[in-house]
Amino acid sequence: MSPPSPIVSAKGVVKRFGPVTALDGVSLDIAPGEFFGLLGPNGAGKSTLMSLISGLKSLDGGTLNVNGEGAAAGSAGARRSLGLVPQHIALYTDLSAEANLRIFGGLYGLRGRALEGRIDSVLEAVQLADRRRDPVKAFSGGMQRRLNLAASLLNEPRLLLCDEPTVGVDPQSRNAIFEFLKERNRAGLTIIYSTHYMEEATRLCSRIGIIDHGRILALGTIDELLARLPFEEEIRYPSGPATAALAAELAAFGEVASLDGTDRFRPRPGYPLSSFYAITERHGLAPRLFTSQRPTLEALFLQLTGRTLRE
Amino acid sequence: MHTILVLVRKDFALLFRDKVSISLTFLVPFVLIYLFGQVFHVNSKDPGPSGIPIAVVRQSDDPAAARLVEALQAVKPLRVVTEFVNPDKSTRPLAEGDLRPLMRADAFRFALVIPADLIRQDGIGIHLRTYSNPRNEVEAQMVNGILQRTLFSSVPELLGRSLQARARAAVGGERLDRFNDAVAASVARTFGGDAADIRARMAAGSFGLGGAGTGVGTAQPDRPAVRDFLSSLVKVEDIQVAGKDVKSPSATMLVGGWAMQFLLFALTASATALFSEKASGIFQRVLSSPATRSDILWSKFIYGAILGLVQLMVLFLAGQLLYGIEIGPQFPHLLLVCVVAASACTAFGMLIASVSPTAEAARGISTFVILVTCAVGGAWFPVSFMPEFIQKCSRLTLVYWSMEGFSQVLWSHASLAELLPTLGRLAAMTAALMALAVWRFRRGRIFE
Ligand SMILES: Nc1ncnc2c1ncn2[C@@H]1O[C@H](COP(=O)(O)OP(=O)(O)O)[C@@H](O)[C@H]1O
Ligand SMILES: [Mg+2]
């Protein structure tokens, strides 16, 4: 059995804004049913890629097919079966929730009973049915985010593009959005989710592309990505005069990197942690200074770029 | 089309949601025209300004000169001043030499001198001098019009007498008498009537040569210059022939210009709403749906045109209610002119939005362009006041042609056929402006 044809297929995609090359040869395939994470810092090119996939902008190079049938991004067919959740709250905040949904549903040719049915269903799904007549500007940030999401589901898309949909969202709404998206994904919706929070990507996505400066630096499942790190554990402690001697001694047993006032010690594979604690004790450093971490996407990003995701 | 309608409905939903702007939409035209009418002293019973002072100096003993003064005194909008008040409160007739100092002191802004050589011997026409300080252009235009109308309608024999005098000088008295006898006899034979009576009327000059015109020169206080009387003939025709049965001529004439200025500002503002939709990311949402950029632009256009049409109609309706502007049977034609005028203004607003990088820039650019085109187009004062080359520019403005349309409909009750060239010009301007705007929008960043 051959694998299903990808719902998004990018080959060498280039997008420039004047002198800025926002996407510099992006190639990736996304299979139907995937929950794909696009992880990268601000300015990496996530939104640009999203807008190319949704056909808002034209490519300067490469090919980009959407919707599995080789339809070019932006074609009528591709747009009809796609939902974009913009990074900003793209709603008419003076209008009520349902008035907004009527407008956006109308753009997909929905009307009458069918439209009202879809509005009921998406409002129910994001738990805003009881606030449907209130103007959007009276909503909390989290509620607006949920409605922003709901508005992108009116046309029952096959592919949902979420561009940092949890920015400025309270934890409760955030969880609600996560659970909702996971549930939709289980029901078969393909989702591309961009974020600069590695926790979100780790929690939600089955496959992740790490993007920086318009290039995909790494692509794979979490396990595949983390396997690329040459260590299994990372120990962090505050860097300073008190720990300078320790860092010098540890360098013999692995790699020590200092970043943002924190030293990160990555022991060589097989290095026993017992001897690490023996050394710290000798330096008179209390155990609570040290935290041990499994390798993370953050660490991978650091490894790949020498920077942190939030820089 | 469904998409465009959804977007148009959206704009109206936004408008109706906003109580302030909805009330402004309908209230502003009312307030505007009310204030406007008050400023220009317009009301339905008494057209034109009341009591504009005008000094009259009579140097001619000709009975026609006396009749002209009487006629001017009977014109209600004017307050005729013929006497100079000495410090000791005694009075004497005004002399031409009094005019400049008094005008500099702003005792009055207009003066008419009826010189001794009222009937020109050296050419056809009558000889008058006017002094004006056209501080208020509208007022100046009105006074000018009233003067000419009065001259023309009250003392028509002046013109005939002038023709007779010219003929006498050219062919000699005896031959002229023979000629007049022959003409009178043939008129009597052809049309009936008494040859002697006709002959007497010809001698008095009153044989109704309406078309030959009268001359009123306009002089600045510091540089008196008498204009060739033929050049003002057209103005006489304008005021006398057209609009003679319009109830409220001054209001009708000026409302159109103000309407256009108001509309241009309103519709440019509505076009710049594109910027706020861009900023909120709504275009991303809309354009990721099957809707296209053209859908967005045309929906804005349709919305603007409808809004403008409604505002114009409210404005004229207010004019009717407050100042007795007669719309009545002209309604269908007025509606047509309003449709093209509103469309043209909307297209203008869209072009401004399409060439501006930001909403602020659009406001700046539009304020400048609107004020200039309104001035040049004749919204503030009549185009005929402006130098030749500016008058040529006037005809390039949509303000000019919209006002032309309004006055054709309300002033001269033009037929559809007469109206078509104006409608066509406005439609062509709309198409050109929209084509430019769409082209600019396609290339611009507003949808990126
Ligand atoms: N419309 C635009 N005009 C100019 N530069 C842009 C535009 N959109 C994005 N960029 C630039 O392209 C790069 C990628 O931006 P973006 O895709 O928004 O990043 P992200 O969404 O990952 O934060 C940035 O350097 C950004 O400044
Ligand atoms: Mg972004």
PDB file of C-alpha atoms in Angstrom, chain A residues 54 56-57 79-80 84 86 88-92 94-95 103-104 106-109 111 148 151-152, chain B residues 2-3 6-7 10 13-14 17 277 280-293 448:
ATOM      1  CA  SER A  54      -3.611  29.557   2.280  1.00  0.00           C
ATOM      2  CA  LEU A  56      -2.731  34.895   0.451  1.00  0.00           C
ATOM      3  CA  LYS A  57       0.630  35.534  -1.089  1.00  0.00           C
ATOM      4  CA  ARG A  79      -9.226  27.545  -0.553  1.00  0.00           C
ATOM      5  CA  ARG A  80     -12.655  25.999  -0.269  1.00  0.00           C
ATOM      6  CA  LEU A  84      -6.937  29.675   8.371  1.00  0.00           C
ATOM      7  CA  PRO A  86      -4.910  34.104  11.632  1.00  0.00           C
ATOM      8  CA  HIS A  88      -4.412  38.200  15.054  1.00  0.00           C
ATOM      9  CA  ILE A  89      -8.038  38.235  16.124  1.00  0.00           C
ATOM     10  CA  ALA A  90      -9.466  38.582  12.637  1.00  0.00           C
ATOM     11  CA  LEU A  91     -13.029  39.396  13.630  1.00  0.00           C
ATOM     12  CA  TYR A  92     -15.312  42.401  13.469  1.00  0.00           C
ATOM     13  CA  ASP A  94     -18.156  45.620  16.967  1.00  0.00           C
ATOM     14  CA  LEU A  95     -20.397  42.839  15.729  1.00  0.00           C
ATOM     15  CA  ILE A 103     -20.366  36.934   7.336  1.00  0.00           C
ATOM     16  CA  PHE A 104     -17.522  34.433   7.191  1.00  0.00           C
ATOM     17  CA  GLY A 106     -21.435  33.554   3.727  1.00  0.00           C
ATOM     18  CA  LEU A 107     -18.053  33.861   2.046  1.00  0.00           C
ATOM     19  CA  TYR A 108     -18.078  30.099   1.573  1.00  0.00           C
ATOM     20  CA  GLY A 109     -21.482  30.292  -0.044  1.00  0.00           C
ATOM     21  CA  ARG A 111     -26.710  30.416   3.649  1.00  0.00           C
ATOM     22  CA  ASN A 148     -11.300  33.239  15.947  1.00  0.00           C
ATOM     23  CA  ALA A 151     -14.767  31.126  12.409  1.00  0.00           C
ATOM     24  CA  SER A 152     -12.205  29.050  10.550  1.00  0.00           C
TER      25      SER A 152
ATOM     26  CA  HIS B   2     -23.054  36.375  -3.534  1.00  0.00           C
ATOM     27  CA  THR B   3     -19.636  37.019  -1.982  1.00  0.00           C
ATOM     28  CA  VAL B   6     -22.107  39.282   1.838  1.00  0.00           C
ATOM     29  CA  LEU B   7     -19.319  41.836   2.129  1.00  0.00           C
ATOM     30  CA  LYS B  10     -21.186  43.282   6.380  1.00  0.00           C
ATOM     31  CA  ALA B  13     -24.026  45.730   9.585  1.00  0.00           C
ATOM     32  CA  LEU B  14     -20.947  47.555  10.872  1.00  0.00           C
ATOM     33  CA  ARG B  17     -23.887  48.765  14.791  1.00  0.00           C
ATOM     34  CA  GLU B 277      -9.538  45.662   8.131  1.00  0.00           C
ATOM     35  CA  SER B 280      -6.924  43.424  12.100  1.00  0.00           C
ATOM     36  CA  GLY B 281      -5.956  40.582   9.784  1.00  0.00           C
ATOM     37  CA  ILE B 282      -9.495  40.261   8.503  1.00  0.00           C
ATOM     38  CA  PHE B 283      -8.311  40.337   4.908  1.00  0.00           C
ATOM     39  CA  GLN B 284      -6.298  37.212   5.645  1.00  0.00           C
ATOM     40  CA  ARG B 285      -9.427  35.480   6.767  1.00  0.00           C
ATOM     41  CA  VAL B 286     -11.518  36.764   3.896  1.00  0.00           C
ATOM     42  CA  LEU B 287      -8.918  36.034   1.248  1.00  0.00           C
ATOM     43  CA  SER B 288      -8.244  32.532   2.527  1.00  0.00           C
ATOM     44  CA  SER B 289     -11.909  31.853   1.732  1.00  0.00           C
ATOM     45  CA  PRO B 290     -13.075  31.690  -1.889  1.00  0.00           C
ATOM     46  CA  ALA B 291     -13.472  35.507  -1.848  1.00  0.00           C
ATOM     47  CA  THR B 292     -11.033  37.447  -4.010  1.00  0.00           C
ATOM     48  CA  ARG B 293      -9.394  40.842  -3.805  1.00  0.00           C
ATOM     49  CA  GLU B 448      -0.513  41.218   1.809  1.00  0.00           C
TER      50      GLU B 448
END
